[in-house]
Amino acid sequence: MIDIHIMQRLALLAKQNGPLCVGLDTDPSYLPPAVIEAAGSREAAVLAYNKEIISLIAADKSACCCKVQIAYYEALGIQGLKAYAETLRAIKAAGLIAISDIKRGDIANTAAAYARAHFSGDFETDIITVNPYMGFDTLRPFTDYCTPSGGRKGMFVLLRTSNPGAADIQQQELKNGGIVLERVIDELNRQAAHFRSLYGKDCCSPVGAVVGCTQQDDATYLRERCPDVFFLIPGYGAQGGDAAIAAALLKKAGGTVNSSRAVLCAWQKDAALAAKRESGALRLNAIAASAAQAAIQMKNELVQAAAY
Amino acid sequence: MIDIHIMQRLALLAKQNGPLCVGLDTDPSYLPPAVIEAAGSREAAVLAYNKEIISLIAADKSACCCKVQIAYYEALGIQGLKAYAETLRAIKAAGLIAISDIKRGDIANTAAAYARAHFSGDFETDIITVNPYMGFDTLRPFTDYCTPSGGRKGMFVLLRTSNPGAADIQQQELKNGGIVLERVIDELNRQAAHFRSLYGKDCCSPVGAVVGCTQQDDATYLRERCPDVFFLIPGYGAQGGDAAIAAALLKKAGGTVNSSRAVLCAWQKDAALAAKRESGALRLNAIAASAAQAAIQMKNELVQAAAY
C-alpha cells in the first residue's frame, strides 16, 4: 500500500467515493455579489467558497478529487495565485486528491522548471495535466516525478478534448493510418509498460489521459486502446456530456469525471434559494450547500450509470 | 502610426535596433552564489539581474524585445511570480517590447481567463506565445485582444519547435498531403488575411509564429509559406542555432531571434572576469555587463548575417 503512486491512490479513492471530480474553476462571476462583498475581495471570496465546498464534499464522500483550473486564478493576478496555492493545500488536507489543470508543455530545461513549479514549492500538487504537442521528449521532466524515487506524482496527458476544434489537429488523418491522437495513445501505452516494470501489474499507469465526454464511439474505442490508462473526463454537466458515455470511459483502468460549473453554479438554479436569490441576501454557506447537493446528485447519477 | 498593433511596433523596432530578442529565462542557477547572497533571495537576485540587463540593452539599442519564460518564475512560487510581473513592467518602461513565453492553450472560458490573465492585470504583457494543439477555436479569446478595439496585443502561435520531439506530432505526415504543422500555417494565413482587413496591408499580422532556428530547408520553406507572419525564432546561441538559418527566417515579414542562456550566462566564459570568478567575488554589475556585451555581439552577428 505504501508503494503505490498517487494515480493509483486516486483510482482506489474513486472506488470508495465514486468517480466524481469537482472542478474548482471558480470564476468570481459565478458568485453572488453579496458573497464577494462580504469576503472583502474576489480572491478571498473564491478561496472561501472553495474551502467550504472541499469541506462538504469530503464529509459527504461525494467526490474523490478536485481539479483546479489555474487559468481562473492567474486571471486574478498574484492574489489569485495565493488563493490557488491555498486551495490545493485545502484539498490535500481534506484527504482528497488535488489535480492541477495547467496544461503546460515545453522543451527540456523549461519543462523541468514547470515540473519543479507544480510538483514542489508553493504550488505543489498531486497530479497535473500536460500538453504533448511539442513532442514526447517534453514529457520526460514530468514523468521523472512519477517514479518511486521521484515523488510518485501523476499526470494526465491531453488525448481527446471535447471542443469542436479537436478536429483541427488531434483528429487529422495520418498518411500511415489512424489519426494524430493515435501517436499519443502509443506514447501512453509505452509509458504504461515502463511504469508497470516499476510499480507492478496491479497499478494503473501514473501517466493518465484527458478524454472529453462527448461521443460514444470515440469513448469505447479510446477505452479499449488504453486499458491501463486512468482517464480524466471533463465535459460532464455544464458542457453537455452524458452519463452513459462517461460510464464507457470508466471501464478497465477507470477514471474520474469532472464537473465544474454545474457544481459551482448550482445555487443559481436551486429552488430552495429562490427568495434569497431575488433579494440578494445569499450567503456563502447557502451557496456552498447547493454545490455540495449538486455533487451528491452527480455522484449518484454516475455511480448508477457505471454500475460502479 | 497610432493605429498599428504591437507586433507591427516590434517589427519596426527590430529594423531600428536589430532583430535580437533577449530571453530572460533567468534560472537562479545561472547566477553566482555571491550575487544571490547579496540580493537576499533567489527571486530578488533574478529580478535585479533582469533589471540591470534590461537597462543596459535598452541603452545600447542591442535588442528590440525581451522574452520572459514564465516557467522559471513559477518554479520560484508566489515570490517568483512577483519578480515576473516586475520584470514585464521594467521591459515596457525601458521602451522595449515584452514577450511572455507562456505557451497556454485551453478551451473557451478557460482560454478567455488566460487571455485576461496575461493581457490585463498584474501580468499584463505585450505579446504572448500560445499552443494551438486543442484546436483553432481555442485561439479566439486571444485574437480578440489583437483587434483595434481589443487592445492591439500580439501573439505567437507554436509552429515549428526545435527539439527532437517535434517529429512526434508537428511533423507527422497527413493522409491528404503535407505534415501536421501545415494546418497551423493555414490558420496563420487565415488570421493574417483577417487582420489585413482591420489594419491594412502595410502591417504584418498580429498573430505571429514560433519557428525554431534549426534546419535551413525548413526555414526557407516556412518563410515562403507565411510571408505576412512575423516570427519568434528561438534556438539561437546556446541551443546551437545558426545565424544563416536565422537570416532565412528574417526575410519577408521579418522576425526576432531569441537568445537566453548565451546572454544570461555570458559571465561564465568572460575572460575579463576570470580572476573574480575564481575568487567568488563577482558582483551584479559585472555579470550584467558581460550579458550586455554578449547581446551586442549577437546583434552584430545577426545584422551581418541578415544584411539587416
Coordinates of C-alpha atoms in Angstrom, one line a residue:
Chain A
M1 CA 0.0 0.0 0.0
I2 CA 2.8 2.4 0.8
D3 CA 4.4 1.6 -2.5
I4 CA 1.8 2.9 -4.9
H5 CA 1.7 6.2 -6.8
I6 CA -0.8 9.0 -6.4
M7 CA -2.8 8.0 -9.6
Q8 CA -3.4 4.5 -8.1
R9 CA -4.4 6.1 -4.8
L10 CA -6.9 8.2 -6.9
A11 CA -8.2 5.0 -8.6
L12 CA -8.8 3.4 -5.2
L13 CA -10.5 6.5 -3.8
A14 CA -12.7 6.6 -6.9
K15 CA -13.9 3.1 -6.0
Q16 CA -14.7 4.2 -2.5
N17 CA -16.2 7.7 -3.0
G18 CA -17.4 7.3 -6.6
P19 CA -15.8 8.8 -9.7
L20 CA -16.8 12.4 -9.4
C21 CA -14.1 15.1 -9.6
V22 CA -15.3 18.5 -8.5
G23 CA -13.8 21.2 -10.7
L24 CA -12.8 24.4 -8.8
D25 CA -12.7 26.6 -11.9
T26 CA -14.0 29.3 -9.6
D27 CA -14.5 32.4 -11.6
P28 CA -15.7 35.3 -9.4
S29 CA -18.6 35.9 -11.8
Y30 CA -20.0 32.5 -10.6
L31 CA -20.5 34.0 -7.1
P32 CA -23.3 36.3 -5.9
P33 CA -22.1 40.0 -5.5
A34 CA -23.1 39.9 -1.8
V35 CA -20.7 37.0 -1.2
I36 CA -17.8 38.8 -2.8
E37 CA -18.6 41.9 -0.8
A38 CA -18.8 40.0 2.5
A39 CA -15.4 38.4 1.8
G40 CA -13.7 41.7 1.0
S41 CA -12.2 40.8 -2.3
R42 CA -12.8 38.5 -5.3
E43 CA -9.9 36.2 -4.5
A44 CA -11.0 35.9 -0.8
A45 CA -14.5 35.0 -1.9
V46 CA -13.2 32.4 -4.3
L47 CA -11.0 30.9 -1.7
A48 CA -13.7 30.8 1.0
Y49 CA -16.1 29.2 -1.5
N50 CA -13.6 26.6 -2.5
K51 CA -12.8 25.7 1.1
E52 CA -16.4 25.4 2.0
I53 CA -17.1 23.1 -0.9
I54 CA -14.0 21.0 -0.2
S55 CA -15.0 20.5 3.4
L56 CA -18.6 19.5 2.5
I57 CA -17.7 17.1 -0.3
A58 CA -15.0 15.5 1.8
A59 CA -17.5 14.9 4.6
D60 CA -20.2 13.6 2.2
K61 CA -17.6 11.4 0.4
S62 CA -19.3 12.6 -2.9
A63 CA -16.0 13.0 -4.8
C64 CA -12.6 11.5 -5.0
C65 CA -10.7 14.6 -6.1
C66 CA -10.8 18.2 -7.1
K67 CA -9.5 19.7 -10.3
V68 CA -8.3 23.3 -10.0
Q69 CA -8.1 25.2 -13.3
I70 CA -5.2 27.6 -12.8
A71 CA -6.3 30.0 -15.6
Y72 CA -9.0 31.4 -13.3
Y73 CA -6.5 32.2 -10.6
E74 CA -3.9 33.6 -13.0
A75 CA -6.6 35.9 -14.2
L76 CA -6.8 37.4 -10.6
G77 CA -3.0 38.0 -10.5
I78 CA -0.7 37.5 -7.6
Q79 CA -3.5 37.4 -5.0
G80 CA -5.4 34.9 -7.2
L81 CA -2.4 32.6 -7.3
K82 CA -2.2 32.8 -3.5
A83 CA -5.8 31.6 -3.4
Y84 CA -4.8 28.8 -5.9
A85 CA -2.0 27.6 -3.6
E86 CA -4.3 27.7 -0.6
T87 CA -7.0 25.8 -2.4
L88 CA -4.5 23.0 -3.3
R89 CA -3.5 22.7 0.4
A90 CA -7.1 22.6 1.5
I91 CA -7.9 19.7 -0.9
K92 CA -5.0 17.6 0.3
A93 CA -5.7 18.5 4.0
A94 CA -9.3 17.2 3.5
G95 CA -8.0 13.8 2.3
L96 CA -8.9 14.3 -1.4
I97 CA -6.5 14.2 -4.4
A98 CA -5.6 17.5 -6.0
I99 CA -5.4 17.8 -9.8
S100 CA -3.9 21.0 -11.2
D101 CA -5.3 21.7 -14.6
I102 CA -2.3 23.6 -16.0
K103 CA -1.8 22.0 -19.5
R104 CA 1.9 23.1 -19.5
G105 CA 4.3 21.7 -22.2
D106 CA 7.7 23.0 -23.2
I107 CA 11.2 21.8 -24.0
A108 CA 13.9 20.5 -21.8
N109 CA 15.0 23.0 -19.1
T110 CA 11.7 24.8 -19.3
A111 CA 9.6 21.7 -18.8
A112 CA 11.9 20.9 -15.9
A113 CA 11.1 24.3 -14.4
Y114 CA 7.4 23.7 -14.8
A115 CA 7.7 20.3 -13.1
R116 CA 9.5 21.9 -10.2
A117 CA 6.9 24.7 -10.1
H118 CA 3.9 22.3 -9.8
F119 CA 5.4 19.2 -8.1
S120 CA 7.2 21.2 -5.3
G121 CA 7.1 24.5 -3.6
D122 CA 4.2 26.9 -3.2
F123 CA 2.1 25.3 -6.0
E124 CA 2.8 21.6 -5.1
T125 CA 0.0 19.4 -6.3
D126 CA -0.6 15.7 -6.7
I127 CA -1.4 15.4 -10.4
I128 CA -1.0 17.8 -13.3
T129 CA -2.4 18.0 -16.8
V130 CA 0.1 18.4 -19.7
N131 CA 0.0 19.2 -23.4
P132 CA 2.1 16.8 -25.6
Y133 CA 2.1 18.9 -28.8
M134 CA 5.8 19.8 -28.7
G135 CA 6.8 16.1 -28.6
F136 CA 7.2 13.2 -26.2
D137 CA 10.7 14.3 -25.1
T138 CA 8.9 17.2 -23.4
L139 CA 7.0 14.8 -21.1
R140 CA 10.2 13.4 -19.6
P141 CA 10.8 16.1 -16.8
F142 CA 7.2 15.4 -15.6
T143 CA 7.4 11.6 -15.8
D144 CA 10.6 11.8 -13.7
Y145 CA 8.4 12.9 -10.8
C146 CA 6.2 9.8 -11.3
T147 CA 8.8 7.3 -10.4
P148 CA 9.2 5.7 -6.9
S149 CA 12.2 7.8 -6.2
G150 CA 10.9 11.0 -7.9
G151 CA 7.9 11.5 -5.7
R152 CA 5.2 9.1 -7.0
K153 CA 3.3 12.0 -8.6
G154 CA 0.8 11.7 -11.5
M155 CA 0.0 13.4 -14.8
F156 CA -2.8 13.4 -17.3
V157 CA -1.7 13.9 -21.0
L158 CA -4.2 15.7 -23.3
L159 CA -5.6 12.9 -25.5
R160 CA -9.0 13.8 -26.8
T161 CA -10.6 17.2 -26.0
S162 CA -14.3 17.8 -26.2
N163 CA -14.3 21.2 -28.1
P164 CA -15.1 21.4 -31.9
G165 CA -11.5 22.5 -32.6
A166 CA -10.4 18.9 -31.7
A167 CA -10.8 18.2 -35.4
D168 CA -8.1 20.8 -36.4
I169 CA -5.1 18.8 -35.2
Q170 CA -5.9 15.9 -32.8
Q171 CA -8.2 14.2 -35.4
Q172 CA -6.3 14.8 -38.6
E173 CA -5.9 11.6 -40.6
L174 CA -2.3 10.4 -40.9
K175 CA -0.7 9.0 -44.1
N176 CA 0.3 5.8 -42.4
G177 CA -3.2 5.2 -40.9
G178 CA -5.1 6.4 -37.9
I179 CA -5.4 10.0 -36.6
V180 CA -2.9 12.2 -34.8
L181 CA -4.0 11.3 -31.4
E182 CA -3.1 7.7 -32.0
R183 CA 0.5 8.8 -31.7
V184 CA -0.3 10.0 -28.2
I185 CA -2.0 6.6 -27.4
D186 CA 1.2 4.8 -28.5
E187 CA 3.2 7.0 -26.1
L188 CA 0.7 6.5 -23.2
N189 CA 1.0 2.7 -23.7
R190 CA 4.8 2.9 -23.8
Q191 CA 4.7 4.9 -20.5
A192 CA 2.2 2.3 -19.0
A193 CA 4.6 -0.5 -19.9
H194 CA 7.5 1.3 -18.4
F195 CA 5.8 2.1 -15.1
R196 CA 4.4 -1.4 -14.9
S197 CA 8.0 -2.5 -14.6
L198 CA 8.4 -0.1 -11.7
Y199 CA 5.2 -0.5 -9.8
G200 CA 3.9 -3.9 -10.8
K201 CA 1.0 -5.0 -12.9
D202 CA -1.7 -4.3 -10.3
C203 CA -1.2 -0.5 -10.5
C204 CA -2.6 1.7 -13.3
S205 CA -0.1 3.9 -15.1
P206 CA 0.8 7.2 -13.3
V207 CA 0.5 8.8 -16.7
G208 CA -3.2 9.1 -17.4
A209 CA -5.1 10.8 -20.2
V210 CA -7.6 13.6 -20.6
V211 CA -10.5 12.3 -22.6
G212 CA -13.5 14.5 -23.2
C213 CA -17.0 13.2 -22.5
T214 CA -18.6 13.8 -25.9
Q215 CA -19.0 10.9 -28.3
Q216 CA -20.0 7.3 -27.6
D217 CA -17.9 5.6 -30.3
D218 CA -14.8 7.6 -29.5
A219 CA -15.2 6.7 -25.9
T220 CA -15.5 3.0 -26.5
Y221 CA -12.5 3.0 -28.9
L222 CA -10.2 5.0 -26.6
R223 CA -11.1 2.9 -23.6
E224 CA -10.2 -0.3 -25.5
R225 CA -6.9 1.2 -26.8
C226 CA -5.6 2.3 -23.4
P227 CA -6.7 -0.4 -21.0
D228 CA -4.1 0.6 -18.2
V229 CA -4.6 4.3 -18.5
F230 CA -6.7 6.1 -15.9
F231 CA -8.8 8.9 -17.5
L232 CA -9.7 12.4 -16.5
I233 CA -13.0 13.0 -18.1
P234 CA -14.1 16.6 -18.5
G235 CA -17.3 17.9 -20.2
Y236 CA -19.8 16.4 -17.8
G237 CA -22.7 18.5 -16.6
A238 CA -22.5 22.1 -17.9
Q239 CA -20.6 21.1 -21.1
G240 CA -23.3 18.6 -22.1
G241 CA -21.6 15.3 -21.6
D242 CA -23.7 12.2 -20.9
A243 CA -23.5 9.7 -18.1
A244 CA -23.6 6.7 -20.5
I245 CA -20.5 8.0 -22.3
A246 CA -18.7 8.6 -19.0
A247 CA -19.6 5.1 -18.0
A248 CA -17.9 3.7 -21.1
L249 CA -14.8 5.7 -20.3
L250 CA -14.8 4.4 -16.7
K251 CA -14.3 0.8 -17.6
K252 CA -10.9 -1.0 -17.5
A253 CA -8.4 1.2 -15.5
G254 CA -11.2 3.6 -14.7
G255 CA -11.2 7.3 -14.4
T256 CA -12.6 10.4 -12.8
V257 CA -15.4 12.5 -14.2
N258 CA -15.1 16.3 -13.8
S259 CA -17.9 18.7 -13.3
S260 CA -17.2 22.4 -12.6
R261 CA -19.9 24.9 -13.4
A262 CA -22.8 22.5 -12.7
V263 CA -21.5 22.3 -9.1
L264 CA -20.1 25.8 -8.7
C265 CA -23.3 27.5 -10.1
A266 CA -25.8 25.1 -8.7
W267 CA -27.1 27.8 -6.3
Q268 CA -28.3 29.8 -9.4
K269 CA -31.0 27.1 -10.1
D270 CA -31.7 25.9 -6.5
A271 CA -35.4 26.3 -5.9
A272 CA -34.9 26.4 -2.2
L273 CA -32.8 29.6 -2.6
A274 CA -35.2 31.5 -4.9
A275 CA -36.4 34.1 -2.4
K276 CA -32.9 34.8 -1.1
R277 CA -31.6 35.0 -4.6
E278 CA -34.1 37.6 -5.6
S279 CA -33.5 39.7 -2.5
G280 CA -29.7 39.5 -3.0
A281 CA -29.3 38.1 0.5
L282 CA -27.4 34.9 -0.4
R283 CA -24.6 33.9 1.9
L284 CA -21.6 31.6 1.4
N285 CA -22.8 28.7 3.4
A286 CA -26.1 28.6 1.5
I287 CA -24.5 28.6 -1.9
A288 CA -21.9 26.0 -0.8
A289 CA -24.7 23.7 0.4
S290 CA -26.2 23.9 -3.1
A291 CA -22.9 23.0 -4.6
A292 CA -22.5 20.0 -2.3
Q293 CA -26.0 18.9 -3.0
A294 CA -25.3 19.0 -6.8
A295 CA -22.2 17.0 -6.2
I296 CA -24.1 14.2 -4.4
Q297 CA -26.7 14.1 -7.2
M298 CA -24.0 13.8 -9.9
K299 CA -22.1 11.2 -7.9
N300 CA -25.3 9.1 -7.7
E301 CA -26.0 9.6 -11.4
L302 CA -22.5 8.5 -12.3
V303 CA -22.5 5.5 -9.9
Q304 CA -25.8 4.3 -11.3
A305 CA -24.8 4.7 -14.9
A306 CA -21.4 3.0 -14.4
A307 CA -22.8 0.3 -12.0
Y308 CA -19.8 1.4 -10.1
Chain B
M1 CA 1.4 55.4 -36.6
I2 CA -1.1 55.5 -33.7
D3 CA -3.2 52.8 -35.5
I4 CA -0.7 49.9 -35.5
H5 CA -0.7 46.9 -33.3
I6 CA 2.2 45.8 -31.0
M7 CA 3.5 43.2 -33.4
Q8 CA 4.0 45.9 -36.1
R9 CA 5.7 48.1 -33.4
L10 CA 8.0 45.2 -32.7
A11 CA 8.7 44.8 -36.4
L12 CA 9.6 48.5 -36.7
L13 CA 11.8 48.3 -33.6
A14 CA 13.6 45.3 -35.0
K15 CA 14.5 47.4 -38.0
Q16 CA 16.0 50.1 -35.7
N17 CA 17.7 48.0 -33.0
G18 CA 18.3 44.8 -34.9
P19 CA 16.4 41.5 -34.5
L20 CA 17.8 40.3 -31.2
C21 CA 15.3 39.2 -28.5
V22 CA 17.0 38.8 -25.1
G23 CA 15.4 35.8 -23.3
L24 CA 15.1 36.4 -19.6
D25 CA 14.8 32.7 -18.7
T26 CA 16.6 33.6 -15.5
D27 CA 17.1 30.5 -13.5
P28 CA 18.8 31.3 -10.2
S29 CA 21.4 28.5 -11.0
Y30 CA 22.7 30.8 -13.8
L31 CA 23.8 33.4 -11.2
P32 CA 26.9 33.3 -9.0
P33 CA 26.1 32.4 -5.4
A34 CA 27.6 35.7 -4.2
V35 CA 25.1 37.6 -6.2
I36 CA 22.1 35.7 -4.8
E37 CA 23.5 36.1 -1.3
A38 CA 23.9 39.9 -1.8
A39 CA 20.4 40.2 -3.1
G40 CA 18.9 38.4 -0.1
S41 CA 16.9 35.8 -2.0
R42 CA 16.9 33.9 -5.3
E43 CA 13.9 35.9 -6.7
A44 CA 15.4 39.3 -5.7
A45 CA 18.6 38.3 -7.4
V46 CA 16.8 37.2 -10.5
L47 CA 14.8 40.5 -10.6
A48 CA 17.9 42.6 -10.0
Y49 CA 19.8 40.9 -12.8
N50 CA 16.9 41.2 -15.2
K51 CA 16.5 44.9 -14.5
E52 CA 20.2 45.6 -14.9
I53 CA 20.3 43.7 -18.3
I54 CA 17.1 45.5 -19.5
S55 CA 18.6 48.8 -18.7
L56 CA 21.9 48.1 -20.4
I57 CA 20.4 46.6 -23.6
A58 CA 17.9 49.5 -23.9
A59 CA 20.7 52.0 -23.6
D60 CA 22.9 50.0 -26.1
K61 CA 19.9 49.5 -28.5
S62 CA 21.1 46.0 -28.9
A63 CA 17.7 44.3 -28.8
C64 CA 14.1 45.1 -29.8
C65 CA 12.4 43.0 -27.2
C66 CA 12.8 40.6 -24.2
K67 CA 11.1 37.2 -23.9
V68 CA 10.3 36.2 -20.4
Q69 CA 9.8 32.4 -19.9
I70 CA 7.2 32.2 -17.1
A71 CA 8.2 28.6 -16.1
Y72 CA 11.3 29.8 -14.3
Y73 CA 9.3 32.2 -12.3
E74 CA 6.5 29.8 -11.5
A75 CA 9.3 27.5 -10.2
L76 CA 10.0 30.1 -7.6
G77 CA 6.4 30.3 -6.4
I78 CA 4.5 33.4 -5.4
Q79 CA 7.6 35.5 -4.9
G80 CA 8.9 34.3 -8.3
L81 CA 5.7 35.5 -10.0
K82 CA 6.1 38.9 -8.3
A83 CA 9.6 39.1 -9.9
Y84 CA 8.0 38.0 -13.2
A85 CA 5.4 40.8 -13.1
E86 CA 8.1 43.4 -12.2
T87 CA 10.3 42.2 -15.0
L88 CA 7.5 42.8 -17.5
R89 CA 7.0 46.3 -16.2
A90 CA 10.7 47.0 -16.4
I91 CA 10.9 45.9 -20.1
K92 CA 8.0 48.2 -21.1
A93 CA 9.3 51.1 -19.0
A94 CA 12.6 50.8 -20.9
G95 CA 10.8 51.2 -24.2
L96 CA 11.3 47.6 -25.3
I97 CA 8.5 45.1 -26.2
A98 CA 7.7 42.4 -23.7
I99 CA 7.0 38.9 -24.9
S100 CA 5.6 36.4 -22.3
D101 CA 6.5 32.9 -23.2
I102 CA 3.6 31.1 -21.6
K103 CA 2.5 28.6 -24.3
R104 CA -1.0 28.5 -22.8
G105 CA -3.9 26.9 -24.7
D106 CA -7.3 25.7 -23.5
I107 CA -11.0 25.8 -24.4
A108 CA -13.5 28.6 -24.4
N109 CA -14.0 30.1 -20.9
T110 CA -10.6 28.9 -19.8
A111 CA -8.7 30.4 -22.7
A112 CA -10.6 33.7 -22.0
A113 CA -9.3 33.5 -18.4
Y114 CA -5.8 33.1 -19.6
A115 CA -6.2 36.0 -22.1
R116 CA -7.4 38.2 -19.2
A117 CA -4.5 36.9 -17.0
H118 CA -1.8 37.9 -19.5
F119 CA -3.3 40.8 -21.4
S120 CA -4.5 42.7 -18.3
G121 CA -3.9 43.0 -14.6
D122 CA -0.7 42.0 -12.7
F123 CA 0.8 40.0 -15.5
E124 CA -0.1 42.3 -18.4
T125 CA 2.3 41.9 -21.3
D126 CA 2.5 43.0 -25.0
I127 CA 2.7 39.6 -26.7
I128 CA 2.2 36.0 -25.6
T129 CA 3.1 32.6 -27.0
V130 CA 0.2 30.1 -27.4
N131 CA -0.1 26.4 -28.1
P132 CA -2.6 25.5 -30.8
Y133 CA -3.0 21.8 -30.1
M134 CA -6.5 21.8 -28.8
G135 CA -7.8 23.5 -32.0
F136 CA -8.1 26.9 -33.6
D137 CA -11.3 27.8 -31.7
T138 CA -9.0 27.9 -28.6
L139 CA -7.1 30.9 -30.2
R140 CA -10.2 33.1 -30.4
P141 CA -10.1 34.6 -26.9
F142 CA -6.5 35.6 -27.6
T143 CA -7.0 37.0 -31.1
D144 CA -9.9 39.1 -29.7
Y145 CA -7.2 41.1 -27.8
C146 CA -5.3 41.7 -31.1
T147 CA -8.1 43.8 -32.7
P148 CA -8.1 47.7 -32.8
S149 CA -10.8 47.7 -30.1
G150 CA -9.4 44.8 -28.1
G151 CA -6.1 46.3 -27.2
R152 CA -3.8 45.8 -30.2
K153 CA -1.9 43.0 -28.5
G154 CA 0.0 40.3 -30.3
M155 CA 0.6 36.5 -30.0
F156 CA 3.0 33.9 -31.4
V157 CA 1.5 30.5 -32.2
L158 CA 3.8 27.5 -31.9
L159 CA 4.5 26.4 -35.4
R160 CA 7.9 24.5 -35.6
T161 CA 9.8 23.9 -32.4
S162 CA 13.5 23.0 -32.4
N163 CA 13.5 19.9 -30.1
P164 CA 13.9 16.3 -31.4
G165 CA 10.3 15.6 -30.3
A166 CA 8.9 18.0 -33.0
A167 CA 8.8 14.8 -35.1
D168 CA 6.2 13.2 -32.8
I169 CA 3.2 15.3 -33.7
Q170 CA 4.1 18.5 -35.6
Q171 CA 5.9 16.7 -38.4
Q172 CA 3.6 13.7 -38.8
E173 CA 2.6 13.2 -42.5
L174 CA -1.1 13.7 -43.2
K175 CA -3.2 11.5 -45.5
N176 CA -4.2 14.4 -47.6
G177 CA -0.7 15.7 -48.1
G178 CA 1.7 17.8 -46.1
I179 CA 2.5 17.5 -42.3
V180 CA 0.5 18.4 -39.3
L181 CA 2.0 21.9 -38.9
E182 CA 0.7 22.8 -42.4
R183 CA -2.7 23.0 -40.7
V184 CA -1.3 25.6 -38.4
I185 CA 0.2 27.5 -41.4
D186 CA -3.3 27.6 -43.0
E187 CA -4.7 29.1 -39.8
L188 CA -1.9 31.7 -39.6
N189 CA -2.6 32.7 -43.1
R190 CA -6.4 33.0 -42.4
Q191 CA -5.6 35.2 -39.4
A192 CA -3.2 37.3 -41.5
A193 CA -5.9 37.9 -44.1
H194 CA -8.5 38.8 -41.4
F195 CA -6.2 41.3 -39.7
R196 CA -5.1 42.8 -43.0
S197 CA -8.8 43.8 -43.4
L198 CA -8.6 45.6 -40.0
Y199 CA -5.1 47.1 -40.1
G200 CA -4.3 47.4 -43.8
K201 CA -1.8 45.7 -46.0
D202 CA 1.3 47.5 -44.7
C203 CA 1.1 45.8 -41.2
C204 CA 2.3 42.3 -40.5
S205 CA -0.2 40.1 -38.8
P206 CA -0.5 40.5 -35.0
V207 CA -0.6 36.7 -35.0
G208 CA 3.0 35.6 -35.4
A209 CA 4.6 32.2 -35.2
V210 CA 7.3 30.4 -33.2
V211 CA 9.8 28.9 -35.6
G212 CA 12.8 27.2 -34.2
C213 CA 16.2 28.0 -35.6
T214 CA 17.5 24.5 -36.6
Q215 CA 17.2 23.5 -40.2
Q216 CA 17.9 25.5 -43.4
D217 CA 15.4 23.8 -45.7
D218 CA 12.6 24.1 -43.1
A219 CA 13.4 27.7 -42.6
T220 CA 13.2 28.6 -46.2
Y221 CA 10.0 26.7 -46.7
L222 CA 8.2 28.1 -43.7
R223 CA 9.3 31.7 -44.5
E224 CA 7.9 31.3 -48.1
R225 CA 4.6 29.8 -46.8
C226 CA 3.8 32.6 -44.3
P227 CA 5.0 35.8 -45.9
D228 CA 3.0 38.1 -43.7
V229 CA 3.7 36.4 -40.4
F230 CA 6.3 37.8 -38.1
F231 CA 8.5 35.0 -36.5
L232 CA 9.8 34.5 -33.0
I233 CA 12.9 32.4 -33.6
P234 CA 14.3 30.6 -30.5
G235 CA 17.2 28.2 -30.5
Y236 CA 19.9 30.8 -31.3
G237 CA 23.1 30.7 -29.3
A238 CA 23.1 28.1 -26.5
Q239 CA 20.7 25.8 -28.4
G240 CA 23.0 25.6 -31.4
G241 CA 21.1 27.6 -34.0
D242 CA 22.9 29.2 -36.8
A243 CA 22.9 32.9 -38.0
A244 CA 22.4 31.8 -41.6
I245 CA 19.2 30.0 -40.8
A246 CA 18.0 32.9 -38.7
A247 CA 18.7 35.1 -41.7
A248 CA 16.5 33.0 -43.9
L249 CA 13.7 33.2 -41.3
L250 CA 14.1 37.0 -41.0
K251 CA 13.1 37.7 -44.7
K252 CA 9.6 38.8 -45.8
A253 CA 7.6 39.9 -42.7
G254 CA 10.7 39.5 -40.5
G255 CA 11.2 38.2 -37.0
T256 CA 13.0 38.4 -33.8
V257 CA 15.8 36.0 -32.8
N258 CA 15.8 34.9 -29.2
S259 CA 18.9 34.1 -27.2
S260 CA 18.6 33.4 -23.5
R261 CA 21.4 31.3 -21.9
A262 CA 24.1 32.7 -24.1
V263 CA 23.3 36.1 -22.8
L264 CA 22.4 35.3 -19.2
C265 CA 25.4 33.0 -18.7
A266 CA 28.0 35.1 -20.7
W267 CA 29.8 36.0 -17.4
Q268 CA 30.7 32.3 -17.0
K269 CA 33.0 32.5 -20.1
D270 CA 34.1 36.1 -19.9
A271 CA 37.9 36.1 -19.8
A272 CA 37.9 39.6 -18.2
L273 CA 36.1 38.1 -15.2
A274 CA 38.3 35.1 -14.7
A275 CA 40.1 36.2 -11.5
K276 CA 36.9 37.4 -9.8
R277 CA 35.1 34.2 -10.9
E278 CA 37.7 32.1 -9.2
S279 CA 37.7 34.1 -6.0
G280 CA 33.9 34.1 -5.9
A281 CA 33.9 37.9 -5.8
L282 CA 31.6 38.5 -8.7
R283 CA 29.0 41.3 -8.4
L284 CA 25.8 42.0 -10.2
N285 CA 27.0 44.9 -12.3
A286 CA 30.0 42.9 -13.6
I287 CA 27.9 39.9 -14.7
A288 CA 25.2 42.2 -16.3
A289 CA 27.9 43.9 -18.2
S290 CA 29.0 40.6 -19.6
A291 CA 25.4 39.8 -20.6
A292 CA 25.1 43.2 -22.3
Q293 CA 28.4 42.7 -24.2
A294 CA 27.2 39.2 -25.4
A295 CA 23.9 40.9 -26.6
I296 CA 25.9 43.4 -28.7
Q297 CA 28.0 40.7 -30.2
M298 CA 24.9 38.6 -31.1
K299 CA 23.1 41.6 -32.5
N300 CA 26.1 42.3 -34.8
E301 CA 26.3 38.7 -35.9
L302 CA 22.6 38.7 -36.8
V303 CA 22.7 42.0 -38.5
Q304 CA 25.6 41.0 -40.6
A305 CA 24.2 37.6 -41.5
A306 CA 20.8 39.1 -42.4
A307 CA 22.3 42.2 -44.1
Y308 CA 19.6 43.7 -41.9

